[in-house]
Short mmCIF file of C-alpha atoms and ligand atoms in Angstrom, two decimals:
data_model
loop_
_atom_site.label_atom_id
_atom_site.label_comp_id
_atom_site.label_asym_id
_atom_site.label_seq_id
_atom_site.Cartn_x
_atom_site.Cartn_y
_atom_site.Cartn_z
CA MET L 8 -25.84 2.22 22.48
CA ASP L 9 -23.75 -0.25 24.46
CA PRO L 10 -21.13 -2.20 22.60
CA VAL L 11 -21.39 -5.91 21.88
CA VAL L 12 -18.81 -7.62 24.10
CA LEU L 13 -17.65 -11.12 23.23
CA LYS L 14 -16.17 -12.91 26.20
CA ARG L 15 -12.96 -14.91 25.79
CA ALA L 16 -14.84 -18.19 25.46
CA ASP L 17 -16.90 -16.84 22.58
CA HIS L 18 -14.16 -15.84 20.12
CA ASN L 19 -10.97 -17.27 18.66
CA VAL L 20 -8.46 -14.50 19.47
CA SER L 21 -5.72 -15.77 21.72
CA ARG L 22 -2.75 -13.95 23.23
CA LYS L 23 -0.44 -16.47 21.58
CA GLN L 24 -1.30 -14.99 18.17
CA ILE L 25 -0.44 -11.45 19.24
CA SER L 26 3.14 -10.27 19.07
CA SER L 27 4.89 -10.35 22.43
CA ALA L 28 5.85 -6.69 21.95
CA ALA L 29 2.19 -5.64 21.65
CA ILE L 30 1.31 -7.78 24.66
CA LYS L 31 4.06 -6.10 26.70
CA VAL L 32 2.84 -2.63 25.72
CA MET L 33 -0.75 -3.45 26.65
CA TYR L 34 0.13 -5.02 30.01
CA ARG L 35 2.37 -2.10 30.91
CA LEU L 36 -0.41 0.38 30.15
CA LYS L 37 -2.90 -1.72 32.09
CA ASP L 38 -0.56 -2.06 35.09
CA GLU L 39 -0.25 1.73 35.15
CA GLY L 40 -4.02 1.94 35.47
CA HIS L 41 -4.91 2.65 31.85
CA THR L 42 -7.27 1.03 29.39
CA ALA L 43 -5.32 -0.79 26.70
CA TYR L 44 -6.86 -2.39 23.64
CA LEU L 45 -5.50 -4.06 20.57
CA ALA L 46 -7.27 -2.14 17.82
CA GLY L 47 -8.06 -2.02 14.14
CA GLY L 48 -6.76 -4.36 11.47
CA GLY L 49 -4.99 -6.64 13.94
CA VAL L 50 -8.23 -7.67 15.66
CA ARG L 51 -10.02 -8.01 12.31
CA ASP L 52 -7.32 -10.30 10.95
CA LEU L 53 -7.10 -12.46 14.09
CA LEU L 54 -10.87 -12.97 14.06
CA LEU L 55 -10.56 -14.02 10.41
CA ASN L 56 -7.68 -16.38 11.25
CA ARG L 57 -5.31 -14.31 9.13
CA ASN L 58 -1.84 -13.14 10.06
CA PRO L 59 -1.99 -9.43 10.95
CA LYS L 60 0.56 -7.22 9.22
CA ASP L 61 0.98 -5.14 12.34
CA PHE L 62 -0.47 -4.71 15.82
CA ASP L 63 -1.79 -1.33 16.88
CA VAL L 64 -2.68 -0.41 20.44
CA ALA L 65 -5.29 2.13 21.53
CA THR L 66 -5.33 3.53 25.04
CA ASP L 67 -6.64 6.32 27.26
CA ALA L 68 -3.07 7.32 28.18
CA THR L 69 -1.99 10.52 26.44
CA PRO L 70 1.06 10.55 24.16
CA GLU L 71 3.08 12.27 26.89
CA GLN L 72 2.06 9.67 29.47
CA ILE L 73 2.96 6.90 27.04
CA ARG L 74 6.35 8.48 26.37
CA LYS L 75 7.13 8.58 30.09
CA MET L 76 6.14 4.94 30.49
CA PHE L 77 8.37 3.53 27.77
CA ARG L 78 12.05 4.29 27.30
CA ASN L 79 11.93 2.88 23.78
CA CYS L 80 9.26 5.34 22.65
CA ARG L 81 9.12 8.20 20.16
CA LEU L 82 6.22 10.48 19.48
CA VAL L 83 5.52 10.90 15.80
CA GLY L 84 3.01 12.39 13.41
CA ARG L 85 1.77 15.84 12.66
CA ARG L 86 -1.60 14.70 11.46
CA PHE L 87 -2.07 12.25 14.32
CA ARG L 88 0.20 12.57 17.30
CA LEU L 89 0.93 9.03 18.41
CA ALA L 90 3.60 6.92 20.04
CA HIS L 91 5.87 4.47 18.32
CA ILE L 92 7.19 2.00 20.84
CA LEU L 93 10.26 0.32 19.43
CA PHE L 94 11.20 -3.27 19.99
CA ARG L 95 13.81 -5.26 18.20
CA GLY L 96 12.50 -5.50 14.64
CA GLU L 97 9.03 -4.29 15.55
CA VAL L 98 7.23 -1.02 16.17
CA ILE L 99 4.02 -0.97 18.17
CA GLU L 100 1.95 2.02 17.14
CA THR L 101 0.16 3.20 20.26
CA SER L 102 -2.43 5.93 19.98
CA THR L 103 -4.65 7.72 22.43
CA PHE L 104 -8.40 7.22 21.87
CA ARG L 105 -9.50 9.92 19.44
CA ALA L 106 -12.70 11.89 19.16
CA PRO L 107 -14.69 12.26 15.94
CA VAL L 108 -14.56 15.14 13.49
CA PRO L 109 -17.04 17.91 14.44
CA ASP L 110 -19.96 18.47 12.07
CA ASP L 111 -19.83 22.19 11.44
CA GLY L 112 -17.01 22.16 8.91
CA ASP L 113 -15.51 25.31 10.45
CA GLU L 114 -11.92 25.42 11.40
CA THR L 115 -11.79 24.47 15.05
CA VAL L 116 -8.83 25.03 17.30
CA TYR L 117 -8.43 23.20 20.57
CA CYS L 118 -5.89 24.13 23.24
CA ASP L 119 -3.09 21.75 22.38
CA ASN L 120 -4.78 19.74 19.67
CA THR L 121 -5.72 21.20 16.36
CA LEU L 122 -8.26 20.14 13.83
CA ARG L 123 -8.91 21.75 10.50
CA VAL L 124 -11.67 20.92 8.08
CA GLY L 125 -11.08 22.33 4.62
CA GLU L 126 -13.58 23.49 2.02
CA THR L 127 -14.33 20.00 0.72
CA GLY L 128 -14.96 18.72 4.24
CA MET L 129 -11.58 17.01 4.21
CA VAL L 130 -9.84 16.73 7.56
CA THR L 131 -6.33 18.06 7.28
CA ARG L 132 -5.28 17.72 10.87
CA ASP L 133 -6.85 16.00 13.84
CA ASN L 134 -5.67 15.02 17.22
CA ILE L 135 -8.45 15.28 19.72
CA PHE L 136 -8.64 12.73 22.48
CA GLY L 137 -11.89 10.88 23.01
CA THR L 138 -13.55 7.83 24.55
CA PRO L 139 -13.12 4.24 23.31
CA LYS L 140 -16.53 4.50 21.66
CA GLU L 141 -15.62 7.71 19.88
CA ASP L 142 -12.34 6.18 18.83
CA ALA L 143 -14.13 3.17 17.36
CA LEU L 144 -16.69 5.27 15.51
CA ARG L 145 -14.13 7.54 13.88
CA ARG L 146 -12.44 4.59 12.18
CA ASP L 147 -13.16 3.89 8.54
CA PHE L 148 -15.02 0.58 8.34
CA THR L 149 -16.99 -1.45 10.86
CA ILE L 150 -14.60 -4.42 10.56
CA ASN L 151 -11.68 -2.10 11.41
CA ALA L 152 -13.30 -0.76 14.56
CA LEU L 153 -13.01 -3.81 16.82
CA PHE L 154 -11.04 -3.84 20.07
CA TYR L 155 -9.44 -6.66 22.00
CA ASN L 156 -9.26 -5.82 25.69
CA ILE L 157 -6.13 -7.09 27.43
CA ALA L 158 -7.81 -6.69 30.84
CA ASP L 159 -10.32 -9.53 30.29
CA PHE L 160 -9.47 -10.84 26.78
CA SER L 161 -12.85 -9.79 25.44
CA VAL L 162 -13.58 -8.41 21.97
CA ILE L 163 -15.49 -5.12 21.99
CA ASP L 164 -17.63 -4.05 19.04
CA TYR L 165 -19.17 -0.56 18.92
CA ALA L 166 -19.93 -0.47 15.22
CA GLY L 167 -21.41 -3.82 14.15
CA GLY L 168 -18.09 -5.10 12.83
CA LEU L 169 -18.58 -8.65 14.12
CA ASN L 170 -21.75 -9.10 12.05
CA ASP L 171 -20.07 -7.60 9.01
CA LEU L 172 -17.11 -9.95 9.40
CA ASP L 173 -19.58 -12.86 9.38
CA ASP L 174 -21.40 -11.44 6.35
CA LYS L 175 -18.15 -10.48 4.56
CA ILE L 176 -19.11 -6.86 4.11
CA ILE L 177 -17.06 -3.66 3.98
CA ARG L 178 -19.38 -1.11 5.57
CA VAL L 179 -18.49 2.50 6.24
CA ILE L 180 -19.05 3.72 9.79
CA GLY L 181 -21.55 6.58 9.53
CA GLU L 182 -22.62 8.38 6.39
CA PRO L 183 -20.43 7.24 3.45
CA ASP L 184 -20.55 10.55 1.53
CA LYS L 185 -19.40 12.41 4.60
CA ARG L 186 -16.72 9.93 5.62
CA PHE L 187 -15.27 9.79 2.10
CA ALA L 188 -15.29 13.58 1.90
CA GLU L 189 -13.35 13.74 5.19
CA ASP L 190 -10.71 11.43 3.80
CA PRO L 191 -11.01 10.32 0.17
CA VAL L 192 -8.23 7.74 0.60
CA ARG L 193 -10.83 5.65 2.45
CA MET L 194 -12.36 4.86 -0.94
CA ILE L 195 -9.17 3.16 -2.06
CA ARG L 196 -8.93 1.40 1.27
CA ALA L 197 -12.44 0.01 0.71
CA ALA L 198 -11.28 -1.46 -2.60
CA ARG L 199 -8.13 -2.86 -0.97
CA PHE L 200 -10.00 -4.57 1.87
CA ALA L 201 -12.68 -5.92 -0.48
CA GLY L 202 -9.99 -7.36 -2.77
CA THR L 203 -7.74 -8.67 -0.01
CA LEU L 204 -10.42 -10.24 2.16
CA GLY L 205 -12.74 -11.33 -0.64
CA PHE L 206 -15.56 -9.17 0.84
CA GLU L 207 -18.28 -7.14 -0.88
CA ILE L 208 -18.49 -3.38 -0.52
CA GLU L 209 -21.86 -2.56 1.05
CA GLN L 210 -24.22 -0.98 -1.50
CA GLN L 211 -24.47 2.53 -0.03
CA ALA L 212 -20.72 2.74 0.33
CA TYR L 213 -20.26 1.41 -3.20
CA ASP L 214 -22.67 3.98 -4.66
CA SER L 215 -20.99 6.70 -2.66
CA ILE L 216 -17.56 5.77 -4.04
CA CYS L 217 -18.89 5.90 -7.59
CA ARG L 218 -20.35 9.36 -6.87
CA ASN L 219 -17.34 10.73 -5.00
CA LYS L 220 -14.36 9.18 -6.76
CA ASP L 221 -13.15 12.54 -8.06
CA LEU L 222 -12.52 13.67 -4.48
CA LEU L 223 -9.36 11.61 -4.69
CA ALA L 224 -7.85 14.59 -6.50
CA HIS L 225 -7.83 16.30 -3.08
CA ALA L 226 -5.87 13.55 -1.33
CA ALA L 227 -2.23 14.26 -0.54
CA PRO L 228 -0.10 12.80 -3.37
CA SER L 229 2.47 11.39 -0.96
CA ARG L 230 -0.26 9.50 0.91
CA MET L 231 -1.66 8.26 -2.36
CA TYR L 232 1.77 6.87 -3.20
CA GLU L 233 1.83 4.96 0.10
CA GLU L 234 -1.64 3.58 -0.59
CA VAL L 235 -0.82 2.61 -4.17
CA GLN L 236 2.08 0.54 -2.90
CA LYS L 237 -0.19 -1.19 -0.39
CA LEU L 238 -2.70 -1.91 -3.16
CA PHE L 239 -0.16 -3.62 -5.35
CA PHE L 240 1.89 -5.37 -2.69
CA CYS L 241 -1.00 -6.79 -0.69
CA GLY L 242 -0.83 -10.22 -2.32
CA HIS L 243 -4.28 -9.78 -3.90
CA ALA L 244 -3.37 -7.03 -6.34
CA LYS L 245 -5.43 -8.48 -9.16
CA ASP L 246 -8.63 -8.60 -7.12
CA VAL L 247 -7.98 -5.13 -5.74
CA PHE L 248 -7.40 -3.79 -9.24
CA GLN L 249 -10.70 -5.25 -10.38
CA TRP L 250 -12.44 -3.38 -7.57
CA LEU L 251 -10.67 -0.19 -8.63
CA GLU L 252 -11.95 -0.72 -12.15
CA LYS L 253 -15.46 -1.60 -11.04
CA THR L 254 -15.77 1.49 -8.87
CA ASP L 255 -13.97 3.59 -11.49
CA LEU L 256 -11.42 4.73 -8.91
CA LEU L 257 -8.74 4.02 -11.46
CA HIS L 258 -9.54 7.21 -13.35
CA PRO L 259 -8.75 9.73 -10.63
CA MET L 260 -5.72 7.69 -9.56
CA PHE L 261 -4.10 7.05 -12.93
CA HIS L 262 -5.83 9.44 -15.25
CA ASP L 263 -3.98 9.11 -18.59
CA PHE L 264 -3.28 5.44 -18.16
CA SER L 265 -6.88 4.51 -17.44
CA HIS L 266 -8.13 6.50 -20.44
CA TRP L 267 -5.63 4.64 -22.58
CA ILE L 268 -6.93 1.31 -21.25
CA ASP L 269 -10.52 2.37 -21.98
CA GLU L 270 -9.75 2.86 -25.67
CA ASP L 271 -9.04 -0.84 -26.10
CA LYS L 272 -10.02 -3.33 -23.44
CA THR L 273 -7.33 -5.85 -24.48
CA ARG L 274 -4.80 -3.38 -23.04
CA HIS L 275 -6.02 -4.26 -19.62
CA ASP L 276 -4.79 -7.88 -20.04
CA TRP L 277 -1.15 -6.83 -19.62
CA VAL L 278 -1.96 -5.13 -16.32
CA ILE L 279 -3.83 -8.17 -15.09
CA GLN L 280 -0.89 -10.42 -16.02
CA THR L 281 1.48 -8.08 -14.18
CA LEU L 282 -0.68 -8.11 -11.09
CA GLU L 283 -0.99 -11.89 -11.14
CA GLN L 284 2.80 -12.01 -11.25
CA MET L 285 2.99 -9.55 -8.32
CA ASP L 286 0.65 -11.78 -6.33
CA ARG L 287 2.74 -14.88 -7.08
CA TRP L 288 5.89 -13.09 -5.92
CA ARG L 289 4.17 -11.87 -2.80
CA GLN L 290 2.86 -15.31 -1.99
CA ALA L 291 6.39 -16.67 -2.46
CA GLY L 292 7.57 -14.09 0.08
CA LEU L 293 9.45 -11.97 -2.48
CA ARG L 294 9.30 -8.21 -2.47
CA VAL L 295 9.50 -6.13 -5.60
CA HIS L 296 10.78 -2.59 -5.33
CA PRO L 297 8.44 0.19 -6.49
CA ALA L 298 10.39 1.10 -9.65
CA LEU L 299 10.08 -2.42 -11.02
CA LEU L 300 6.42 -2.48 -10.03
CA PHE L 301 5.70 0.74 -11.92
CA ALA L 302 7.81 -0.33 -14.88
CA LEU L 303 5.78 -3.52 -15.16
CA ILE L 304 2.31 -2.14 -14.52
CA PHE L 305 2.68 0.74 -16.97
CA GLY L 306 4.94 -1.24 -19.32
CA GLU L 307 2.64 -1.63 -22.25
CA TYR L 308 1.41 1.95 -21.94
CA HIS L 309 4.98 3.23 -21.83
CA GLU L 310 5.87 1.14 -24.89
CA PHE L 311 2.93 2.74 -26.67
CA LEU L 312 4.06 6.26 -25.72
CA ILE L 313 7.65 5.50 -26.69
CA GLN L 314 6.54 4.26 -30.11
CA GLN L 315 4.59 7.45 -30.67
CA LEU L 316 7.67 9.57 -29.94
CA ILE L 317 9.84 7.42 -32.19
CA GLU L 318 7.32 7.88 -35.00
CA ALA L 319 7.49 11.61 -34.34
CA GLY L 320 11.25 11.44 -35.02
CA GLN L 321 12.89 10.97 -31.61
CA ALA L 322 15.80 8.57 -31.17
CA PRO L 323 14.69 5.39 -29.29
CA HIS L 324 16.74 6.16 -26.18
CA ASP L 325 15.41 9.73 -25.91
CA ALA L 326 11.90 8.58 -26.70
CA ALA L 327 12.01 6.08 -23.82
CA ARG L 328 13.23 8.66 -21.32
CA ASN L 329 10.82 11.36 -22.46
CA ALA L 330 7.80 9.08 -22.58
CA VAL L 331 8.34 7.49 -19.16
CA GLN L 332 9.40 10.63 -17.34
CA GLY L 333 6.64 12.67 -18.97
CA HIS L 334 3.99 10.20 -17.85
CA LEU L 335 5.25 9.56 -14.32
CA LYS L 336 6.06 13.19 -13.55
CA GLY L 337 2.56 14.12 -14.70
CA MET L 338 1.14 11.40 -12.47
CA CYS L 339 2.86 12.98 -9.44
CA GLU L 340 0.03 15.50 -9.24
CA ASN L 341 -2.11 12.65 -7.89
CA VAL L 342 0.36 9.99 -6.83
CA ARG L 343 3.80 11.25 -5.88
CA VAL L 344 6.22 8.66 -7.17
CA PRO L 345 9.68 9.51 -5.80
CA LYS L 346 12.09 11.00 -8.32
CA GLN L 347 14.55 8.18 -7.92
CA ALA L 348 11.91 5.61 -8.82
CA ILE L 349 10.90 7.65 -11.89
CA TYR L 350 14.51 7.63 -13.12
CA GLN L 351 14.81 3.92 -12.44
CA VAL L 352 11.68 3.17 -14.48
CA SER L 353 13.01 5.37 -17.23
CA ASP L 354 16.34 3.44 -17.16
CA ILE L 355 14.52 0.12 -17.30
CA MET L 356 12.66 1.18 -20.44
CA SER L 357 15.54 2.96 -22.18
CA ASN L 358 17.77 -0.08 -21.60
CA GLN L 359 15.39 -2.43 -23.40
CA ALA L 360 17.04 -1.67 -26.75
CA ARG L 361 20.31 -3.06 -25.37
CA PHE L 362 18.86 -6.57 -25.34
CA GLU L 363 18.84 -6.50 -29.13
CA ARG L 364 22.59 -5.92 -29.27
CA VAL L 365 24.09 -9.36 -28.91
CA LYS L 366 27.35 -8.93 -30.82
CA GLY L 367 30.83 -8.01 -29.60
CA ARG L 368 31.57 -6.96 -26.04
CA GLN L 369 28.34 -5.06 -25.47
CA PRO L 370 26.42 -7.93 -23.86
CA GLN L 371 29.25 -8.57 -21.37
CA ARG L 372 29.37 -4.92 -20.42
CA PHE L 373 25.61 -4.67 -20.03
CA ILE L 374 25.24 -7.82 -17.98
CA GLN L 375 27.80 -6.59 -15.45
CA SER L 376 26.16 -3.18 -15.10
CA ARG L 377 23.95 -2.21 -12.16
CA ALA L 378 21.08 -1.42 -14.49
CA PHE L 379 20.95 -4.94 -15.87
CA LEU L 380 18.81 -6.91 -13.43
CA ASP L 381 15.74 -4.68 -13.44
CA ALA L 382 15.92 -4.21 -17.19
CA PHE L 383 16.24 -7.97 -17.63
CA LEU L 384 13.30 -8.72 -15.34
CA TYR L 385 11.18 -6.38 -17.45
CA PHE L 386 12.50 -7.88 -20.68
CA LYS L 387 11.78 -11.40 -19.49
CA PHE L 388 8.31 -10.52 -18.29
CA SER L 389 7.37 -8.75 -21.53
CA ALA L 390 8.85 -11.55 -23.66
CA LYS L 391 6.62 -14.02 -21.86
CA ALA L 392 3.54 -11.81 -21.72
CA HIS L 393 3.67 -10.97 -25.44
CA ASP L 394 5.24 -14.22 -26.57
CA ARG L 395 8.00 -12.31 -28.35
CA ASN L 396 11.83 -12.13 -28.43
CA GLN L 397 12.13 -15.78 -27.40
CA ASP L 398 15.55 -16.16 -29.10
CA LEU L 399 16.90 -13.09 -27.39
CA LEU L 400 15.51 -14.25 -24.07
CA GLU L 401 17.30 -17.56 -24.48
CA PHE L 402 20.54 -15.78 -25.38
CA TRP L 403 20.44 -13.54 -22.31
CA THR L 404 19.29 -16.30 -19.99
CA ASP L 405 22.26 -18.45 -21.09
CA LEU L 406 24.64 -15.54 -20.78
CA ARG L 407 23.46 -14.90 -17.24
CA LYS L 408 24.19 -18.50 -16.29
CA THR L 409 27.84 -17.99 -17.22
CA ASN L 410 27.93 -14.47 -15.69
CA PRO L 411 26.25 -14.67 -12.31
CA PRO L 412 25.84 -11.32 -10.57
CA LYS L 413 28.72 -10.40 -8.26
CA PRO L 414 27.79 -10.74 -4.58
CA PRO L 415 27.91 -7.46 -2.65
CA PRO L 416 30.85 -6.92 -0.26
CA ARG L 417 30.04 -8.58 3.06
CA LYS L 418 31.56 -6.15 5.52
CA GLY L 419 31.84 -2.42 6.16
CA LYS L 420 29.19 0.11 7.04
CA ASN L 421 29.23 1.48 3.49
CA ALA L 422 28.60 -1.91 1.95
CA PRO L 423 25.55 -1.78 -0.34
CA LYS L 424 22.42 -3.30 1.15
CA ARG L 425 21.29 -6.43 -0.58
CA ARG L 426 18.23 -5.61 -2.64
CA PRO L 427 15.16 -7.43 -1.46
CA ASP L 428 14.51 -8.73 -4.95
CA GLY L 429 18.17 -9.49 -5.59
CA GLU L 430 17.21 -13.14 -5.81
CA GLU L 431 15.33 -12.40 -9.01
CA PRO L 432 11.63 -12.78 -8.59
CA ILE L 433 10.53 -13.73 -12.08
CA GLY L 434 10.40 -17.50 -12.49
P1 ATP K 7 -3.54 -3.42 7.12
O1 ATP K 7 -3.78 -4.89 7.16
O2 ATP K 7 -3.31 -2.91 5.77
O3 ATP K 7 -2.50 -2.94 8.11
P2 ATP K 7 -5.33 -1.95 8.78
O4 ATP K 7 -6.82 -1.99 8.92
O5 ATP K 7 -4.54 -2.37 9.98
O6 ATP K 7 -4.96 -2.80 7.53
P3 ATP K 7 -3.89 0.49 8.90
O7 ATP K 7 -3.62 1.45 7.81
O8 ATP K 7 -2.76 -0.25 9.53
O9 ATP K 7 -4.97 -0.50 8.35
O10 ATP K 7 -4.70 1.30 10.01
C1 ATP K 7 -4.99 0.77 11.29
C2 ATP K 7 -6.40 1.14 11.69
O11 ATP K 7 -6.54 2.56 11.74
C3 ATP K 7 -7.48 0.68 10.73
O12 ATP K 7 -7.86 -0.64 10.99
C4 ATP K 7 -8.59 1.67 11.01
O13 ATP K 7 -9.29 1.32 12.17
C5 ATP K 7 -7.83 2.95 11.28
N1 ATP K 7 -7.65 3.75 10.05
C6 ATP K 7 -6.62 3.69 9.19
N2 ATP K 7 -6.77 4.55 8.19
C7 ATP K 7 -7.92 5.20 8.43
C8 ATP K 7 -8.62 6.23 7.76
N3 ATP K 7 -8.17 6.75 6.63
N4 ATP K 7 -9.78 6.67 8.30
C9 ATP K 7 -10.25 6.14 9.46
N5 ATP K 7 -9.64 5.16 10.12
C10 ATP K 7 -8.48 4.70 9.63
MG1 MG K 8 -2.47 -2.32 10.13
#
């Protein structure tokens, strides 16, 4: 089937909206005689009049050819071999058109490109070059399979993505059961795009997610961690979370936590409040580091676990460390939270007891410590969410006014980097 091609006059994508770095990459490829398309989420977002997060280029030039063409280029990726072309402050991911996964499910080895399909049908490595059409059809959703051709400024649609953009539908390309088995992370991506764009998940895809959600157990935990961050930092975390609940993807992602929520639906209110806060921060352009995110999202659950350990006889400080580390380390089987973040969350929770100590020199010492800001942000959030500890909150807020945090040293290569949330996100 031929693609639908929208000429320049028939769509709203203009070169002015595309980063100059991506434009340079595409023109260079074109001038060297190659096909060069803007691909994926960038085209989708431009057609929707949204600001793309990044611009990816797809081409018929091989990674080696691309590397020779650009001095500022590095080849990366084991799973997908692709080129990163570096510009000041921007990386243009440039990949060679890829072919689809073969049907047989056997391990297939190609001369210099390898593809393996494991027992569950999950692709563990692929890197086979293909045609533009094949490249479009191996993408996850129809709305992510659109190309913008720098040669004539047309938009090319092999998968029906233009109609689905109009109808606000997340539709899997091909057979949903098969595509989710190949890469279960696509199920979470469906929830993220539905939540972020305000689209519906097409019925067959939705049913397939509900049937196949447990396949997420086969996804690489480090990739799951990347995806989880995208889910919660996308600016529409609350809507995305509601899709995760609706499709029941929450269970395979956060097993213990979601069972705990199920026991009492009011427990889910805390999470929703956290996510609303995340979205406000995001919309205000503030970034929250992952440890604070996890401390907040799992806060009420962690408090529950801590209380259980205290009742079993542990000292509060030990209980906080054991509860948080026990939960997050267990979660690493599915979602690999980095060790450092786990310890930071555990510090945030074990430091909460220090807010009750307001006598003597302890408050001064605490407020000057590195652990203070994150612990305080949690304390403030939980005081507001639960309408508790208002006196203490006032005390610490006043104390902060008279003890502003010390600015980091301005010079020297060993100077600490300013934390992105150093401005204090909670209002
Ligand atoms: P975002 O706005 O989050 O960047 P995106 O659609 O650009 O959304 P990316 O993760 O940047 O998502 O991926 C770029 C493109 O690569 C996607 O638009 C899609 O075409 C393709 N893609 C990404 N992940 C997958 C996947 N798991 N399976 C198939 N295609 C994928
Ligand atoms: Mg992208």
